[in-house]
Structures are given as C-alpha cells and as structure tokens.
Amino acid sequence: MSNTKMITCNNNVTILIIVNFITLVHGASKVPCYFIFGDSLLDNGNNNNLNTQAKANYPPYGIDFPNGPTGRFTNGRNMADILGQLLEFDNYIPPFASATGKEILQGVNYASGSAGIRNETGSHLGNRIYLDLQLENHHNTILRMVDLVGNRAATNAHLNTCLYIVGIGSNDYINNYLAPKHYSTNSLYTPSQYATLLVQQYGQQLKTLYEDGARKIALFGLPQIGCIPQELQKHNTRKCVDSTNEAIQLFNEKLKSLVTDLNTNFPQAKFTYINMYSISSLMSTLSFLNYPCCKVSTTTAEGQCVSGQAPCHLRAAHVFWDNFHPTENGNIIAVMRAYNAFLPSDSYPMDISHLIESG
C-alpha cells in the first residue's frame, strides 16, 4: 500500500520531507538486513573504546540524539541511521563493537572514524578499523550467523538479500594524501596515480565483500572535500579549494568506472554509485553555511567539537556540525537524494530505492 513518512529534525525545527513508497508487507523492513562499512560519516560507536582522537562519544555530539553522545560524529542521526529509517527498520543497526545475539541477522555497522581504504590512513590519530579490518569483522559476523541459522547455504541465501552500503575514501585524502606532515603519498604519487591506486585496492576489497555474499551494494562517492570548513581554514580562504576538489573528482570518476566493471564481471550482483560530490554541491554554492555549528578544537582532535562546549542554537540552519561532518539536516538531504535521486546525476546506474527492488 502507499505510505507517507515525515522525517523531522530537532531544535523545534521540522523539515517536512515527504517520501512516497510502496510497502509490500505492513510493518516489515524493505530489506531483511542492512550492513554498513565506512568512516566517521557512518560510524555509530565503533571507535568509542579505541585509543584514538577520532571519537565522538562526548557532548556536544549527540545533543539531538535520543540517547545522547553515542559515537556518532554529528548532533543527531547520521546517514546510516536515516537510511535505516527509510528502509523501515524498527531499530538502528548496532555497531560491531556491541552487536550481540540474533540482532546481527538484521545487520551490523562496521564503520570507523578516520578509517580508510589504505591501512595506514588516519594512523596519526590513533587506532581505527580500516576497511580490510571491517571486512574481517564482517567475515567473523558471518561465522556467528552460520551458528544462528544452522548452515552456510542458508546464511548465504540470507546475505544475498541484504543491502550493503560502503562510504569510505575521504580519510585517504584528509588524513593521508592531504596531510604531507604525516604521510608520504603526496610526494610519491600524482593525484591521478593516487586515485588509481585507491580504486584498485578498493576494487579488491569489494570483490571480497561479494565473495562473502553481498549482492546489492551502494558505494558512496566522495563529497566536495575542498569545501569543508577544515580545508577552508587550512588554506585561509572562504572559497572552495579547487585543487582538493579536482583530486577528489579523479577518485570519483575512477570509482564510477569501477562500478561499471563490477556490474559486468559480477552479473549476479548489483553495484551502484552514489554521487556525493554532486549531492554536496549545496555546501559550496551556499558558502554562508560553511561554518561549523560547534566550537572546534585547534589542537588535539583538530577540527572536532570541543568537549562540553555549547553548540549553535539554530542547528537546522547549518550544513556542518564540526569542521568535517554534516549536521543531521545535512545528512537528511544527502540520504534522501541517495535513496530517491533528485537528479539523474545523483546515482549510477540507479538510486538505492531501485537497488533494493532489483532482482
């Protein structure tokens, strides 16, 4: 039957985003399971107990989230949470760090702040669960699922029906290629060479995910990193940093080509590319929004919110929460366009709503 949903934002400000879709079974989620891989844009608590500066389990993070600070790098829900609600899951997908029992059958969130495609990415900030480790964690989850389901064949059949999202690569620039003080990649590779290396490694990692049963996979491209507050401050400018955005686009173009190759080489699966660069263009066109809502640190955990400091009051008017991460409102805008493409360029070859319906 036809259904209508309203997604609300906190701060006594409500954004009316009406979503029309078909509910096949009343009360059932649109997919039986949902797995999340990535970095701090999707992390919901996996870094809380790690020895790292990249964590968000303190106020003012979570000021608008029902459970307060949980490790989400924003004021409220992150993109994984909002997509889970669009998929009609009753509960948020748990982080791998605390997922137990039968709840893993509905999905697990493996994302980790400062994580990258490359294993060394983000290491100057401390420990992190880079993508290769996230895939290892997923394999261990599958072994636990086999014990619950009874055999591997039934587990694989279940995994084939799940939605998988992967949002990673930003830190391979912010906390690697664009940080020559800590990493040598900038002096070893041109932007094109580096993008090629990243996408080649990413392709192998996605092949591993496929071999572990993934068949519906949405890959989130990189946003306009040259327009985030941290880059503007670093370059002492109020305009987006073109050289950074040009490097990011090289990665995105190669990732989009990888999606074509994956769909050709693995016809049993459906891979799709979400054009976060295009979707995040609002952040560059509305430059007055390129200010963080919270007071950010200039020393330890540079660019993240200072602990205990009150954030701005009009959070609904801000795109950025800290110097790196969107507010809940920014996350809503991004996920709505990833789920139901507003422009043909928002996704390739399909948006997430069509991906989950694909055979």
Tab-separated table of C-alpha atoms in Angstrom:
chain	number	residue	atom	x	y	z
A	1	MET	CA	0.000	0.000	0.000
A	2	SER	CA	1.067	3.607	-0.465
A	3	ASN	CA	2.676	5.136	2.593
A	4	THR	CA	3.847	8.612	3.548
A	5	LYS	CA	6.605	9.394	6.022
A	6	MET	CA	7.767	12.582	7.661
A	7	ILE	CA	11.375	12.906	8.739
A	8	THR	CA	11.785	15.515	11.423
A	9	CYS	CA	14.804	17.455	12.612
A	10	ASN	CA	15.404	18.551	16.177
A	11	ASN	CA	15.764	22.049	17.643
A	12	ASN	CA	11.985	22.553	17.357
A	13	VAL	CA	12.544	22.903	13.643
A	14	THR	CA	10.814	20.410	11.398
A	15	ILE	CA	11.800	19.756	7.842
A	16	LEU	CA	8.901	18.232	6.033
A	17	ILE	CA	10.330	15.692	3.678
A	18	ILE	CA	7.537	13.607	2.295
A	19	VAL	CA	8.542	10.252	0.957
A	20	ASN	CA	6.146	8.153	-1.061
A	21	PHE	CA	6.918	4.497	-1.497
A	22	ILE	CA	5.273	1.092	-1.633
A	23	THR	CA	5.106	-1.077	1.495
A	24	LEU	CA	4.754	-4.698	0.454
A	25	VAL	CA	4.292	-6.098	3.931
A	26	HIS	CA	2.946	-3.839	6.648
A	27	GLY	CA	5.473	-3.444	9.435
A	28	ALA	CA	8.280	-5.229	7.585
A	29	SER	CA	11.559	-3.587	6.593
A	30	LYS	CA	12.175	-3.159	2.872
A	31	VAL	CA	15.184	-5.465	3.038
A	32	PRO	CA	15.692	-8.156	5.678
A	33	CYS	CA	19.211	-6.993	6.535
A	34	TYR	CA	21.487	-3.980	6.151
A	35	PHE	CA	25.280	-3.843	6.537
A	36	ILE	CA	27.345	-0.665	6.777
A	37	PHE	CA	31.043	-0.126	6.045
A	38	GLY	CA	32.903	3.158	6.108
A	39	ASP	CA	34.302	6.025	8.131
A	40	SER	CA	33.087	8.685	10.561
A	41	LEU	CA	30.191	9.732	8.328
A	42	LEU	CA	28.644	6.335	9.171
A	43	ASP	CA	30.338	5.305	12.463
A	44	ASN	CA	27.829	4.849	15.289
A	45	GLY	CA	30.125	3.865	18.137
A	46	ASN	CA	32.854	1.519	16.931
A	47	ASN	CA	35.609	3.979	17.915
A	48	ASN	CA	34.355	4.637	21.446
A	49	ASN	CA	36.744	2.235	23.150
A	50	LEU	CA	39.682	2.653	20.784
A	51	ASN	CA	42.815	4.617	21.626
A	52	THR	CA	42.187	7.373	19.100
A	53	GLN	CA	41.489	11.071	18.819
A	54	ALA	CA	38.787	10.212	16.255
A	55	LYS	CA	35.863	9.593	18.570
A	56	ALA	CA	32.598	11.363	19.263
A	57	ASN	CA	31.204	9.834	22.457
A	58	TYR	CA	31.140	13.130	24.352
A	59	PRO	CA	28.929	16.220	24.296
A	60	PRO	CA	28.021	18.232	22.318
A	61	TYR	CA	27.994	15.291	19.866
A	62	GLY	CA	24.603	13.625	20.093
A	63	ILE	CA	22.873	16.664	21.577
A	64	ASP	CA	19.818	15.957	19.403
A	65	PHE	CA	20.048	12.159	19.507
A	66	PRO	CA	17.640	10.392	21.911
A	67	ASN	CA	20.480	8.503	23.625
A	68	GLY	CA	22.857	11.453	23.747
A	69	PRO	CA	26.520	11.006	22.720
A	70	THR	CA	26.900	7.509	21.254
A	71	GLY	CA	29.903	7.892	18.969
A	72	ARG	CA	28.032	9.424	16.025
A	73	PHE	CA	30.002	12.327	14.565
A	74	THR	CA	27.051	14.710	14.379
A	75	ASN	CA	24.355	16.314	16.512
A	76	GLY	CA	21.699	13.670	15.814
A	77	ARG	CA	21.304	10.840	13.345
A	78	ASN	CA	23.984	10.019	10.822
A	79	MET	CA	23.435	8.861	7.248
A	80	ALA	CA	23.318	5.168	8.172
A	81	ASP	CA	20.583	5.850	10.735
A	82	ILE	CA	18.430	7.871	8.353
A	83	LEU	CA	18.736	5.324	5.563
A	84	GLY	CA	17.785	2.594	8.041
A	85	GLN	CA	14.609	4.503	8.835
A	86	LEU	CA	13.784	4.856	5.141
A	87	LEU	CA	14.245	1.105	4.904
A	88	GLU	CA	11.741	0.823	7.785
A	89	PHE	CA	13.914	-0.936	10.325
A	90	ASP	CA	12.432	-0.659	13.795
A	91	ASN	CA	15.815	-0.103	15.441
A	92	TYR	CA	19.129	1.428	14.500
A	93	ILE	CA	21.639	-1.083	13.131
A	94	PRO	CA	24.076	-1.803	16.008
A	95	PRO	CA	27.823	-1.145	15.845
A	96	PHE	CA	30.033	-4.199	15.522
A	97	ALA	CA	31.614	-3.289	18.863
A	98	SER	CA	28.385	-4.107	20.732
A	99	ALA	CA	26.287	-6.236	18.334
A	100	THR	CA	25.150	-9.448	20.010
A	101	GLY	CA	22.855	-12.440	19.511
A	102	LYS	CA	20.230	-12.582	16.818
A	103	GLU	CA	20.326	-8.843	16.127
A	104	ILE	CA	23.268	-9.460	13.779
A	105	LEU	CA	20.825	-11.159	11.388
A	106	GLN	CA	19.332	-7.724	10.671
A	107	GLY	CA	22.716	-6.150	10.069
A	108	VAL	CA	25.831	-4.686	11.608
A	109	ASN	CA	27.560	-1.317	11.314
A	110	TYR	CA	31.348	-1.739	10.920
A	111	ALA	CA	32.210	1.900	10.129
A	112	SER	CA	35.084	3.552	11.987
A	113	GLY	CA	36.128	7.182	12.284
A	114	SER	CA	39.437	8.031	10.499
A	115	ALA	CA	39.353	4.694	8.629
A	116	GLY	CA	40.385	4.473	5.007
A	117	ILE	CA	40.823	2.209	2.033
A	118	ARG	CA	44.551	2.212	2.780
A	119	ASN	CA	45.572	0.611	6.050
A	120	GLU	CA	47.866	3.435	7.167
A	121	THR	CA	45.284	6.153	6.626
A	122	GLY	CA	44.404	8.001	9.846
A	123	SER	CA	47.143	6.281	11.852
A	124	HIS	CA	48.485	9.580	13.219
A	125	LEU	CA	45.181	9.963	15.088
A	126	GLY	CA	45.432	6.565	16.744
A	127	ASN	CA	43.716	3.232	16.274
A	128	ARG	CA	40.982	2.776	13.691
A	129	ILE	CA	39.245	-0.080	11.931
A	130	TYR	CA	40.387	0.316	8.338
A	131	LEU	CA	38.371	-1.283	5.546
A	132	ASP	CA	40.367	-4.527	5.422
A	133	LEU	CA	39.672	-4.999	9.145
A	134	GLN	CA	35.995	-4.141	8.673
A	135	LEU	CA	35.811	-6.916	6.091
A	136	GLU	CA	37.480	-9.296	8.551
A	137	ASN	CA	34.914	-8.313	11.164
A	138	HIS	CA	32.144	-8.983	8.671
A	139	HIS	CA	33.550	-12.426	7.929
A	140	ASN	CA	33.525	-13.159	11.679
A	141	THR	CA	29.923	-11.950	11.842
A	142	ILE	CA	29.033	-14.398	9.066
A	143	LEU	CA	30.523	-17.255	11.085
A	144	ARG	CA	28.320	-16.208	14.002
A	145	MET	CA	25.331	-16.084	11.656
A	146	VAL	CA	26.034	-19.621	10.460
A	147	ASP	CA	25.775	-20.789	14.081
A	148	LEU	CA	22.438	-18.993	14.419
A	149	VAL	CA	20.948	-20.062	11.066
A	150	GLY	CA	22.313	-23.602	11.073
A	151	ASN	CA	24.317	-23.841	7.846
A	152	ARG	CA	26.330	-21.748	5.414
A	153	ALA	CA	23.978	-22.197	2.449
A	154	ALA	CA	21.031	-20.700	4.334
A	155	THR	CA	23.273	-17.918	5.638
A	156	ASN	CA	24.443	-17.088	2.119
A	157	ALA	CA	20.850	-17.022	0.871
A	158	HIS	CA	20.057	-14.528	3.630
A	159	LEU	CA	23.118	-12.373	2.886
A	160	ASN	CA	22.203	-12.237	-0.811
A	161	THR	CA	19.038	-10.328	0.102
A	162	CYS	CA	20.713	-7.661	2.245
A	163	LEU	CA	21.575	-4.065	1.391
A	164	TYR	CA	25.236	-3.156	1.787
A	165	ILE	CA	26.481	0.416	1.820
A	166	VAL	CA	30.130	1.456	1.735
A	167	GLY	CA	31.183	5.035	2.312
A	168	ILE	CA	34.948	5.349	2.517
A	169	GLY	CA	37.848	7.213	0.947
A	170	SER	CA	37.554	10.701	2.455
A	171	ASN	CA	40.240	9.949	5.037
A	172	ASP	CA	42.559	8.630	2.351
A	173	TYR	CA	42.697	12.294	1.330
A	174	ILE	CA	42.079	14.310	4.532
A	175	ASN	CA	44.175	12.047	6.764
A	176	ASN	CA	46.701	10.829	4.217
A	177	TYR	CA	47.274	12.441	0.806
A	178	LEU	CA	46.442	15.974	2.012
A	179	ALA	CA	48.488	15.577	5.194
A	180	PRO	CA	52.135	15.506	3.989
A	181	LYS	CA	53.335	16.206	7.537
A	182	HIS	CA	52.316	12.658	8.473
A	183	TYR	CA	52.257	10.689	5.174
A	184	SER	CA	54.493	10.385	2.107
A	185	THR	CA	51.814	9.583	-0.500
A	186	ASN	CA	51.617	13.198	-1.722
A	187	SER	CA	55.289	13.155	-2.709
A	188	LEU	CA	55.155	9.633	-4.163
A	189	TYR	CA	52.092	9.910	-6.420
A	190	THR	CA	50.372	12.434	-8.624
A	191	PRO	CA	46.655	12.931	-7.849
A	192	SER	CA	45.762	10.679	-10.792
A	193	GLN	CA	48.204	7.944	-9.742
A	194	TYR	CA	46.940	8.053	-6.165
A	195	ALA	CA	43.291	7.832	-7.236
A	196	THR	CA	44.161	4.840	-9.421
A	197	LEU	CA	45.912	3.069	-6.534
A	198	LEU	CA	42.991	3.724	-4.200
A	199	VAL	CA	40.353	2.449	-6.609
A	200	GLN	CA	42.409	-0.627	-7.483
A	201	GLN	CA	42.680	-1.573	-3.801
A	202	TYR	CA	39.012	-0.705	-3.249
A	203	GLY	CA	38.030	-2.982	-6.119
A	204	GLN	CA	39.789	-5.929	-4.482
A	205	GLN	CA	38.070	-5.174	-1.177
A	206	LEU	CA	34.678	-5.063	-2.875
A	207	LYS	CA	35.414	-8.390	-4.517
A	208	THR	CA	35.939	-9.806	-1.004
A	209	LEU	CA	32.572	-8.389	0.039
A	210	TYR	CA	30.959	-10.034	-2.986
A	211	GLU	CA	32.605	-13.364	-2.177
A	212	ASP	CA	31.112	-13.127	1.300
A	213	GLY	CA	27.593	-12.946	-0.130
A	214	ALA	CA	26.926	-9.283	-0.901
A	215	ARG	CA	24.704	-8.783	-3.943
A	216	LYS	CA	23.182	-5.295	-3.514
A	217	ILE	CA	25.926	-2.790	-2.826
A	218	ALA	CA	25.712	1.016	-2.805
A	219	LEU	CA	29.053	2.817	-2.975
A	220	PHE	CA	29.074	6.395	-1.738
A	221	GLY	CA	31.467	8.590	-3.680
A	222	LEU	CA	33.427	11.376	-2.022
A	223	PRO	CA	31.856	14.770	-1.309
A	224	GLN	CA	33.394	18.147	-2.099
A	225	ILE	CA	36.153	17.912	0.484
A	226	GLY	CA	37.618	21.148	-0.854
A	227	CYS	CA	34.569	22.918	0.580
A	228	ILE	CA	34.571	21.578	4.157
A	229	PRO	CA	35.406	24.100	6.909
A	230	GLN	CA	38.700	22.361	7.722
A	231	GLU	CA	40.005	22.833	4.189
A	232	LEU	CA	38.839	26.453	4.053
A	233	GLN	CA	40.649	27.230	7.315
A	234	LYS	CA	43.756	25.306	6.274
A	235	HIS	CA	44.005	27.370	3.080
A	236	ASN	CA	42.771	30.601	4.708
A	237	THR	CA	40.024	31.087	2.170
A	238	ARG	CA	36.248	31.411	2.030
A	239	LYS	CA	36.075	29.715	-1.375
A	240	CYS	CA	36.280	26.012	-2.079
A	241	VAL	CA	39.804	24.714	-2.671
A	242	ASP	CA	39.828	23.752	-6.337
A	243	SER	CA	42.972	21.610	-6.206
A	244	THR	CA	41.443	19.427	-3.496
A	245	ASN	CA	38.136	19.045	-5.310
A	246	GLU	CA	39.926	18.200	-8.552
A	247	ALA	CA	41.812	15.392	-6.794
A	248	ILE	CA	38.558	14.118	-5.285
A	249	GLN	CA	36.875	14.084	-8.675
A	250	LEU	CA	39.656	11.924	-10.118
A	251	PHE	CA	38.807	9.327	-7.472
A	252	ASN	CA	35.069	9.615	-8.096
A	253	GLU	CA	35.423	9.211	-11.852
A	254	LYS	CA	37.502	6.074	-11.387
A	255	LEU	CA	35.058	4.725	-8.785
A	256	LYS	CA	32.151	5.215	-11.172
A	257	SER	CA	34.080	3.280	-13.837
A	258	LEU	CA	34.770	0.571	-11.266
A	259	VAL	CA	31.016	0.208	-10.717
A	260	THR	CA	30.581	-0.450	-14.434
A	261	ASP	CA	33.337	-3.076	-14.335
A	262	LEU	CA	31.933	-4.763	-11.224
A	263	ASN	CA	28.454	-4.996	-12.727
A	264	THR	CA	29.957	-6.532	-15.865
A	265	ASN	CA	32.203	-9.009	-14.050
A	266	PHE	CA	29.696	-10.000	-11.359
A	267	PRO	CA	26.302	-10.138	-13.126
A	268	GLN	CA	24.670	-11.805	-10.115
A	269	ALA	CA	25.265	-8.629	-8.122
A	270	LYS	CA	24.129	-5.033	-8.448
A	271	PHE	CA	26.610	-2.275	-7.599
A	272	THR	CA	25.589	1.372	-7.705
A	273	TYR	CA	27.448	4.655	-7.301
A	274	ILE	CA	26.042	7.485	-5.185
A	275	ASN	CA	27.333	10.842	-6.412
A	276	MET	CA	28.067	12.571	-3.113
A	277	TYR	CA	30.109	15.191	-4.953
A	278	SER	CA	27.035	16.423	-6.783
A	279	ILE	CA	24.782	15.995	-3.775
A	280	SER	CA	27.148	18.010	-1.559
A	281	SER	CA	27.284	20.884	-4.042
A	282	LEU	CA	24.849	22.773	-1.799
A	283	MET	CA	27.755	23.235	0.604
A	284	SER	CA	29.795	25.098	-1.997
A	285	THR	CA	27.001	27.170	-3.535
A	286	LEU	CA	25.777	28.357	-0.133
A	287	SER	CA	29.108	29.465	1.289
A	288	PHE	CA	27.485	31.177	4.286
A	289	LEU	CA	26.626	27.701	5.569
A	290	ASN	CA	30.284	26.612	5.576
A	291	TYR	CA	30.736	27.290	9.259
A	292	PRO	CA	30.662	24.603	11.938
A	293	CYS	CA	27.854	24.614	14.458
A	294	CYS	CA	30.072	23.601	17.383
A	295	LYS	CA	33.233	25.218	18.699
A	296	VAL	CA	36.062	23.180	17.177
A	297	SER	CA	39.435	22.259	18.599
A	298	THR	CA	42.609	23.694	17.116
A	299	THR	CA	44.924	21.326	18.993
A	300	THR	CA	44.076	17.727	19.972
A	301	ALA	CA	41.451	16.202	17.676
A	302	GLU	CA	41.776	19.243	15.442
A	303	GLY	CA	38.540	20.204	13.723
A	304	GLN	CA	36.293	18.168	16.032
A	305	CYS	CA	33.968	19.657	18.633
A	306	VAL	CA	35.483	20.870	21.898
A	307	SER	CA	34.115	18.728	24.726
A	308	GLY	CA	31.341	20.236	26.790
A	309	GLN	CA	31.028	23.471	24.787
A	310	ALA	CA	27.501	24.529	23.842
A	311	PRO	CA	26.890	24.411	20.071
A	312	CYS	CA	24.907	26.875	17.981
A	313	HIS	CA	21.172	27.150	18.630
A	314	LEU	CA	19.957	27.174	15.020
A	315	ARG	CA	21.340	23.792	14.084
A	316	ALA	CA	18.771	23.390	11.314
A	317	ALA	CA	20.395	26.347	9.533
A	318	HIS	CA	23.830	24.710	9.428
A	319	VAL	CA	25.152	22.161	6.971
A	320	PHE	CA	28.270	21.400	9.026
A	321	TRP	CA	28.339	20.220	12.620
A	322	ASP	CA	32.114	20.362	13.083
A	323	ASN	CA	34.883	21.029	10.582
A	324	PHE	CA	34.384	17.686	8.829
A	325	HIS	CA	30.902	16.274	9.369
A	326	PRO	CA	27.389	17.347	8.392
A	327	THR	CA	24.631	18.168	10.828
A	328	GLU	CA	21.657	15.835	10.980
A	329	ASN	CA	19.938	18.120	8.465
A	330	GLY	CA	22.859	17.773	6.062
A	331	ASN	CA	22.679	14.009	6.485
A	332	ILE	CA	18.953	14.007	5.715
A	333	ILE	CA	19.460	15.937	2.472
A	334	ALA	CA	22.224	13.589	1.344
A	335	VAL	CA	20.360	10.370	2.162
A	336	MET	CA	17.100	11.484	0.596
A	337	ARG	CA	18.871	12.069	-2.717
A	338	ALA	CA	20.811	8.816	-2.432
A	339	TYR	CA	17.591	6.917	-1.796
A	340	ASN	CA	15.393	8.716	-4.339
A	341	ALA	CA	17.602	10.509	-6.856
A	342	PHE	CA	16.552	14.133	-7.352
A	343	LEU	CA	18.746	14.486	-10.449
A	344	PRO	CA	19.879	11.800	-12.911
A	345	SER	CA	23.464	12.547	-11.858
A	346	ASP	CA	22.778	11.657	-8.205
A	347	SER	CA	23.362	7.946	-8.774
A	348	TYR	CA	24.619	5.469	-11.360
A	349	PRO	CA	23.112	3.246	-12.624
A	350	MET	CA	20.300	3.510	-10.044
A	351	ASP	CA	19.423	5.021	-6.692
A	352	ILE	CA	19.088	2.960	-3.539
A	353	SER	CA	15.300	2.657	-3.758
A	354	HIS	CA	15.692	0.908	-7.114
A	355	LEU	CA	18.712	-1.084	-5.972
A	356	ILE	CA	16.766	-2.781	-3.196
A	357	GLU	CA	13.989	-3.669	-5.644
A	358	SER	CA	16.364	-5.133	-8.214
A	359	GLY	CA	16.483	-8.875	-8.745
